[in-house]
Short mmCIF file of C-alpha atoms in Angstrom, two decimals:
data_model
loop_
_atom_site.label_atom_id
_atom_site.label_comp_id
_atom_site.label_asym_id
_atom_site.label_seq_id
_atom_site.Cartn_x
_atom_site.Cartn_y
_atom_site.Cartn_z
CA MET A 1 364.05 174.18 56.58
CA ASN A 2 363.76 174.44 52.83
CA ASP A 3 361.27 176.73 51.16
CA SER A 4 360.12 173.97 48.85
CA PRO A 5 358.78 170.75 50.40
CA VAL A 6 360.17 168.62 47.57
CA GLU A 7 363.86 168.08 46.89
CA SER A 8 364.94 166.14 43.81
CA SER A 9 368.05 164.02 43.75
CA GLY A 10 369.06 165.80 40.59
CA GLN A 11 368.69 162.62 38.53
CA ASP A 12 365.67 164.06 36.81
CA GLY A 13 363.34 167.04 37.00
CA PRO A 14 361.14 168.11 39.90
CA VAL A 15 358.08 166.15 40.94
CA ARG A 16 355.08 166.93 38.76
CA PRO A 17 351.96 167.16 40.97
CA THR A 18 348.90 165.35 39.67
CA SER A 19 345.28 165.72 40.68
CA HIS A 20 344.15 163.55 41.76
CA ARG A 21 335.81 136.68 60.78
CA ALA A 22 338.75 135.00 61.10
CA PRO A 23 338.31 131.52 59.60
CA ARG A 24 337.35 128.71 61.90
CA GLY A 25 340.22 127.00 63.67
CA PHE A 26 342.16 130.23 64.26
CA SER A 27 341.78 132.44 67.31
CA ARG A 28 340.67 135.94 66.35
CA ARG A 29 342.01 137.06 69.74
CA LEU A 30 345.52 136.57 68.48
CA PHE A 31 345.45 139.57 66.15
CA VAL A 32 342.32 141.63 66.53
CA GLY A 33 343.04 141.34 70.26
CA GLY A 34 346.60 142.48 70.33
CA ALA A 35 349.12 140.62 68.26
CA ALA A 36 349.65 141.33 64.61
CA ALA A 37 352.73 141.51 62.57
CA SER A 38 355.74 143.60 62.43
CA ALA A 39 357.02 146.92 63.29
CA VAL A 40 357.67 150.15 61.70
CA ALA A 41 361.35 149.74 61.19
CA ALA A 42 363.88 152.47 61.23
CA ALA A 43 366.99 152.75 59.20
CA GLY A 44 369.54 154.98 57.73
CA VAL A 45 373.07 154.21 58.69
CA PRO A 46 374.65 157.65 59.26
CA LEU A 47 375.83 157.86 55.69
CA VAL A 48 374.76 161.20 54.32
CA GLY A 49 377.10 163.97 55.33
CA GLY A 50 377.45 162.69 58.90
CA LEU A 51 374.39 164.65 60.08
CA SER A 52 371.59 163.03 62.02
CA SER A 53 368.56 162.44 59.83
CA ALA A 54 366.42 163.09 62.92
CA SER A 55 366.90 166.82 62.38
CA ALA A 56 364.01 168.32 60.45
CA THR A 57 366.05 171.49 59.97
CA ALA A 58 369.09 169.82 58.43
CA PRO A 59 370.54 171.59 55.40
CA LYS A 60 369.42 170.45 51.99
CA ARG A 61 371.08 167.19 51.00
CA MET A 62 370.32 164.95 48.09
CA PRO A 63 369.29 161.35 48.85
CA ARG A 64 372.33 159.56 47.50
CA GLY A 65 373.53 157.67 50.60
CA PHE A 66 372.85 154.08 51.54
CA GLY A 67 369.11 153.47 51.26
CA SER A 68 368.63 155.60 48.16
CA VAL A 69 367.99 154.36 44.64
CA SER A 70 371.62 154.99 43.69
CA THR A 71 372.92 152.48 46.28
CA ALA A 72 370.25 149.75 45.99
CA PRO A 73 371.57 146.38 44.76
CA ARG A 74 370.29 144.44 41.76
CA LEU A 75 367.39 146.65 40.78
CA PRO A 76 365.28 145.52 37.80
CA ALA A 77 366.52 146.57 34.38
CA GLY A 78 365.74 150.20 33.61
CA PHE A 79 364.69 150.96 37.19
CA THR A 80 366.90 154.05 37.56
CA LYS A 81 365.56 155.48 34.30
CA THR A 82 362.06 155.52 35.79
CA PHE A 83 362.55 156.04 39.52
CA THR A 84 364.31 158.72 41.51
CA SER A 85 364.99 159.19 45.21
CA ARG A 86 363.53 162.40 46.61
CA PHE A 87 363.36 164.13 49.97
CA VAL A 88 359.99 165.68 50.86
CA GLN A 89 359.42 167.87 53.90
CA ALA A 90 356.00 166.94 55.33
CA ASN A 91 354.40 166.77 58.79
CA GLY A 92 357.61 168.03 60.36
CA LEU A 93 359.67 165.20 58.84
CA ARG A 94 362.12 164.96 56.02
CA GLN A 95 360.67 161.93 54.27
CA HIS A 96 362.50 159.84 51.68
CA VAL A 97 360.44 158.61 48.74
CA VAL A 98 361.19 156.83 45.50
CA VAL A 99 358.96 158.21 42.77
CA GLY A 100 358.38 157.27 39.14
CA GLY A 101 355.80 156.53 36.49
CA GLU A 102 352.76 158.36 35.19
CA GLY A 103 349.08 158.07 35.99
CA PRO A 104 346.92 158.20 39.12
CA PRO A 105 348.97 158.16 42.35
CA LEU A 106 349.69 154.85 44.08
CA LEU A 107 351.33 154.93 47.51
CA LEU A 108 353.32 151.84 48.56
CA VAL A 109 353.81 151.37 52.31
CA HIS A 110 356.40 148.75 53.28
CA GLY A 111 356.68 146.55 56.36
CA TRP A 112 359.30 145.55 58.96
CA PRO A 113 362.21 144.96 58.74
CA GLU A 114 362.34 146.53 55.27
CA ASN A 115 362.09 149.86 53.44
CA TRP A 116 360.95 151.06 50.00
CA TYR A 117 363.26 148.47 48.42
CA ALA A 118 360.77 145.72 49.30
CA TRP A 119 358.61 146.90 46.37
CA ARG A 120 361.41 147.02 43.76
CA MET A 121 360.19 143.99 41.78
CA VAL A 122 356.66 145.30 41.24
CA MET A 123 357.40 149.01 40.86
CA PRO A 124 358.43 149.07 37.15
CA GLU A 125 355.25 147.38 35.95
CA LEU A 126 353.06 149.52 38.22
CA ALA A 127 354.79 152.65 36.90
CA ARG A 128 353.43 151.90 33.42
CA HIS A 129 349.99 152.93 34.66
CA TYR A 130 350.47 154.81 37.93
CA THR A 131 352.59 157.48 39.55
CA VAL A 132 354.27 155.20 42.07
CA ILE A 133 355.37 156.63 45.42
CA ALA A 134 357.33 154.18 47.60
CA VAL A 135 358.02 155.79 50.96
CA ASP A 136 360.41 155.10 53.81
CA GLN A 137 358.23 155.36 56.91
CA ARG A 138 359.08 157.50 59.91
CA GLY A 139 362.13 155.94 61.55
CA ILE A 140 363.13 153.94 58.48
CA GLY A 141 365.78 154.26 55.78
CA LEU A 142 366.56 157.85 54.88
CA THR A 143 363.42 159.29 56.49
CA ASP A 144 363.87 161.16 59.78
CA LYS A 145 363.93 159.15 63.01
CA PRO A 146 362.40 161.17 65.85
CA ASN A 147 361.91 159.69 69.31
CA ASP A 148 358.11 159.59 69.12
CA GLY A 149 355.17 159.56 66.73
CA TYR A 150 355.08 155.82 65.93
CA ASP A 151 351.38 155.22 66.61
CA THR A 152 349.51 154.54 63.41
CA GLY A 153 347.47 157.73 63.66
CA THR A 154 350.63 159.81 63.44
CA LEU A 155 352.17 157.53 60.82
CA ALA A 156 349.04 157.91 58.68
CA ASP A 157 349.20 161.69 59.11
CA ASP A 158 352.81 161.58 57.89
CA LEU A 159 351.67 159.96 54.66
CA VAL A 160 348.74 162.30 54.09
CA ALA A 161 351.10 165.25 54.52
CA LEU A 162 353.51 163.59 52.09
CA MET A 163 350.82 163.21 49.45
CA ASP A 164 349.75 166.81 50.02
CA ALA A 165 353.32 167.96 49.42
CA LEU A 166 353.45 165.92 46.21
CA GLY A 167 350.16 167.42 45.02
CA HIS A 168 347.96 164.32 45.26
CA GLU A 169 344.50 164.93 46.71
CA LYS A 170 343.13 161.43 46.07
CA PHE A 171 345.22 158.27 45.89
CA ALA A 172 345.31 154.50 46.26
CA VAL A 173 347.36 152.65 48.87
CA VAL A 174 349.08 149.28 49.05
CA GLY A 175 350.38 148.31 52.49
CA HIS A 176 352.27 145.20 53.59
CA ASP A 177 352.99 143.93 57.12
CA THR A 178 353.29 147.01 59.38
CA GLY A 179 352.37 148.92 56.25
CA MET A 180 349.11 146.98 56.28
CA ILE A 181 348.32 148.29 59.78
CA ILE A 182 349.37 151.82 58.76
CA GLY A 183 347.42 151.51 55.51
CA TYR A 184 344.29 150.56 57.44
CA ALA A 185 344.74 153.61 59.70
CA LEU A 186 345.29 155.80 56.65
CA ALA A 187 342.06 154.59 55.03
CA ALA A 188 340.06 154.77 58.27
CA ASP A 189 341.32 158.18 59.40
CA HIS A 190 341.31 159.81 55.95
CA PRO A 191 338.51 158.16 53.95
CA ASP A 192 338.12 161.31 51.85
CA ARG A 193 341.67 160.83 50.52
CA VAL A 194 342.04 157.07 49.99
CA GLU A 195 340.07 155.70 47.04
CA TYR A 196 341.32 152.09 46.99
CA VAL A 197 343.37 150.19 49.54
CA ALA A 198 345.16 146.83 49.29
CA LEU A 199 346.34 145.31 52.58
CA ALA A 200 348.69 142.36 52.75
CA GLU A 201 349.83 139.74 55.21
CA VAL A 202 348.57 140.79 58.63
CA PRO A 203 345.38 139.05 59.78
CA GLY A 204 343.74 142.10 61.29
CA PRO A 205 344.89 145.39 62.83
CA PRO A 206 345.42 145.05 66.62
CA THR A 207 342.73 146.28 69.03
CA THR A 208 342.11 146.05 72.77
CA GLU A 209 338.85 144.14 72.27
CA HIS A 210 340.47 141.04 73.70
CA SER A 211 343.76 140.38 75.43
CA PRO A 212 346.22 138.35 73.38
CA ASP A 213 346.87 134.76 74.30
CA LEU A 214 350.07 134.43 76.32
CA PHE A 215 350.75 130.81 75.43
CA LEU A 216 350.43 130.03 71.74
CA PRO A 217 350.89 126.91 69.66
CA GLU A 218 354.55 126.56 68.68
CA ARG A 219 353.99 127.44 65.02
CA ASP A 220 352.30 130.75 65.89
CA ASN A 221 354.65 131.54 68.77
CA ASN A 222 357.69 131.17 66.49
CA ARG A 223 356.24 133.68 64.05
CA LEU A 224 354.92 136.16 66.61
CA TRP A 225 357.32 136.15 69.57
CA HIS A 226 359.03 139.25 68.17
CA ILE A 227 355.94 141.37 68.89
CA PRO A 228 356.18 141.27 72.72
CA PHE A 229 359.99 141.34 72.47
CA ASN A 230 359.96 144.46 70.30
CA ARG A 231 357.41 146.14 72.56
CA VAL A 232 359.80 146.16 75.54
CA ASN A 233 360.52 149.88 75.89
CA HIS A 234 364.08 149.51 77.12
CA GLU A 235 367.55 149.61 75.59
CA LEU A 236 367.72 145.89 76.39
CA THR A 237 366.17 145.06 73.02
CA GLU A 238 368.67 147.14 71.07
CA LYS A 239 371.59 145.71 73.03
CA LEU A 240 370.48 142.14 72.38
CA VAL A 241 370.11 142.70 68.64
CA ARG A 242 373.04 145.04 67.96
CA GLY A 243 375.84 143.21 66.23
CA ARG A 244 373.54 140.23 65.63
CA GLU A 245 371.29 141.76 62.98
CA ASP A 246 371.86 138.84 60.63
CA VAL A 247 370.73 136.40 63.31
CA PHE A 248 367.70 138.35 64.54
CA PHE A 249 366.35 139.65 61.25
CA GLY A 250 367.46 136.56 59.34
CA TYR A 251 365.25 134.45 61.57
CA GLU A 252 362.32 136.79 60.92
CA PHE A 253 362.73 136.53 57.16
CA ASP A 254 362.95 132.74 57.29
CA ILE A 255 360.23 131.89 59.80
CA GLN A 256 357.48 133.73 57.93
CA GLY A 257 357.17 131.10 55.20
CA GLY A 258 357.83 130.82 51.49
CA LYS A 259 361.10 130.67 49.62
CA ARG A 260 364.20 132.24 51.12
CA LEU A 261 364.90 135.83 50.13
CA PRO A 262 368.11 136.18 48.09
CA ASP A 263 371.29 136.87 50.03
CA TYR A 264 371.80 140.30 48.45
CA ALA A 265 368.38 141.47 49.70
CA ARG A 266 368.88 140.01 53.18
CA GLU A 267 372.29 141.65 53.48
CA TYR A 268 370.82 144.96 52.33
CA TYR A 269 368.20 144.84 55.09
CA PHE A 270 370.75 143.71 57.69
CA ARG A 271 372.90 146.73 56.89
CA LEU A 272 369.88 149.02 56.86
CA PHE A 273 369.06 147.99 60.42
CA SER A 274 372.64 147.89 61.73
CA ASP A 275 372.58 151.48 62.98
CA PRO A 276 371.45 152.17 66.59
CA GLU A 277 368.93 154.77 65.34
CA THR A 278 367.46 152.16 63.05
CA LEU A 279 366.93 149.68 65.88
CA ARG A 280 365.35 152.30 68.11
CA GLY A 281 363.11 153.56 65.34
CA GLY A 282 362.22 150.03 64.29
CA PHE A 283 361.02 149.17 67.75
CA GLY A 284 359.09 152.46 67.90
CA PHE A 285 356.08 150.98 66.11
CA TYR A 286 355.82 148.21 68.71
CA ARG A 287 356.39 150.54 71.64
CA ALA A 288 353.35 152.53 70.51
CA TRP A 289 351.29 149.32 70.23
CA GLU A 290 348.80 150.16 73.02
CA VAL A 291 348.13 153.59 71.55
CA THR A 292 347.51 152.01 68.15
CA GLN A 293 345.21 149.39 69.70
CA LYS A 294 343.04 152.09 71.26
CA GLN A 295 342.96 154.00 67.99
CA ASN A 296 341.84 150.83 66.21
CA ASP A 297 339.06 150.35 68.76
CA ASP A 298 337.60 153.63 67.54
CA ARG A 299 338.34 152.92 63.88
CA SER A 300 336.55 149.58 64.00
CA LYS A 301 333.28 151.31 64.89
CA THR A 302 333.03 152.64 61.32
CA LYS A 303 333.57 150.29 58.41
CA LEU A 304 335.77 151.31 55.51
CA THR A 305 333.68 152.27 52.51
CA MET A 306 336.32 152.21 49.76
CA PRO A 307 337.15 148.91 47.99
CA VAL A 308 339.59 146.76 49.97
CA LEU A 309 341.84 144.01 48.64
CA ALA A 310 343.01 141.68 51.45
CA ILE A 311 346.06 139.65 50.41
CA GLY A 312 347.54 136.60 52.10
CA GLY A 313 350.32 134.24 51.13
CA SER A 314 349.37 130.56 51.09
CA GLU A 315 352.49 129.67 53.10
CA SER A 316 351.81 132.41 55.65
CA TRP A 317 348.51 133.97 56.77
CA GLY A 318 346.49 132.95 53.71
CA PRO A 319 342.73 133.53 54.09
CA TYR A 320 343.02 135.05 57.57
CA VAL A 321 343.73 138.49 56.11
CA GLY A 322 340.45 138.58 54.20
CA GLY A 323 338.64 137.03 57.15
CA ALA A 324 339.79 139.75 59.51
CA MET A 325 339.09 142.61 57.11
CA SER A 326 335.58 141.37 56.30
CA GLY A 327 334.38 142.77 59.62
CA LEU A 328 336.11 146.12 59.12
CA ALA A 329 335.04 147.11 55.60
CA ASN A 330 331.95 146.96 53.41
CA ASP A 331 333.63 145.92 50.17
CA VAL A 332 336.38 143.33 50.73
CA ARG A 333 337.95 141.03 48.18
CA GLY A 334 340.12 138.38 49.82
CA VAL A 335 342.82 136.64 47.78
CA VAL A 336 345.46 134.05 48.61
CA ILE A 337 348.65 133.99 46.53
CA PRO A 338 349.74 130.39 45.95
CA GLY A 339 353.25 129.45 46.99
CA SER A 340 354.02 132.76 48.66
CA GLY A 341 355.03 133.29 52.24
CA HIS A 342 354.84 136.57 54.11
CA TRP A 343 357.08 138.58 51.75
CA VAL A 344 354.63 138.61 48.84
CA ALA A 345 356.15 141.47 46.83
CA GLU A 346 359.51 139.69 46.74
CA GLN A 347 358.45 136.03 46.71
CA ALA A 348 355.58 136.29 44.21
CA PRO A 349 355.83 139.64 42.37
CA LYS A 350 354.07 138.46 39.19
CA GLU A 351 351.14 137.04 41.11
CA LEU A 352 350.89 140.13 43.28
CA LEU A 353 350.95 142.35 40.20
CA ALA A 354 348.13 140.36 38.62
CA GLU A 355 345.96 140.85 41.71
CA LEU A 356 346.77 144.56 42.02
CA THR A 357 346.21 145.17 38.30
CA ASP A 358 342.74 143.65 38.42
CA PHE A 359 341.79 145.33 41.70
CA LEU A 360 343.01 148.80 40.73
CA ALA A 361 341.62 148.77 37.18
CA PRO A 362 338.44 150.74 38.11
CA TYR A 363 340.58 153.30 39.98
CA ARG A 364 342.75 153.75 36.91
CA ARG A 365 339.77 154.05 34.56
CA ALA A 366 338.02 156.59 36.81
CA ALA A 367 341.17 158.70 37.02
CA ALA A 368 341.67 158.88 33.25
CA PRO A 369 338.86 161.39 32.56
CA ARG A 370 340.08 163.61 35.42
CA ARG A 371 343.61 163.66 34.05
CA SER A 372 342.46 164.41 30.48
CA ARG A 373 340.56 167.54 31.42
#
């Protein structure tokens, strides 16, 4: 294990620490009772030195393999001048993050089946005002892929430890899909650390308050069938998907609404999830679903006190995100992004940026005096 928790890719200098009701007509049981969206994915084709990324004691290696900034296709102009892949040792994991920008810290938590790359289109603009940290979650991309620890309590602890290692005491969070569920846990479990939280495209974190409906209308079933499938804790799921990643994940990208993601991005994600460790780690979030539900039962007893932005795409979950979060937080702003499906950061980056810029403006202003001292 390295003496320093932060390892730079060598593309720039070391990290500089900074201080810092569901709407009528929709069954709330569906999500706040046990079905929400998407899983913490895993990834990381064995590309870096042939060593398993599951080893927390692996020798120091720079994040240059597939899944790093250096191998990502069609990044926005100037992206590599601002952002660098880093490895950070935190909470017993070697975590991969993409870091860039200057200002108060902003943690981006992706969904399934994606990694940090999902945020690529909004990261450059955000980096003009924030220190942007886009992480690969446990089991995903170039972050370690242990056999356990995929409940949202542990996943949230991973991210708090990450921000500790980077020197950020207080920070804001944006979470999408499974990152929304993790982001909620992060805000609920560590309210002293999270100052603002934006949560996108899951209509409520799952709880055990109600049992989920077994038979759903076709439209909902087509978009949610993967949740019980992914929860099956057996190699059956991996065997059925392996070698058919384009079919399985391609369906997930298409069925969630909005315009089709470009082929280069789809193929990137297909490759990311083509490794057996990736599939196992990706299903890990779902296989810990019951643990997460019970954790959310306890979390729901205390409302979030920090400002919450609840984001839905008009072609996906729309106002249901804000409706679900209104019962879980005191200060909720619900927004619906017109024309966007589930993949808001890739389908409507300009619109998402506009909402985030407005929402986070007080956070940015409050941080300025602290940073000038």
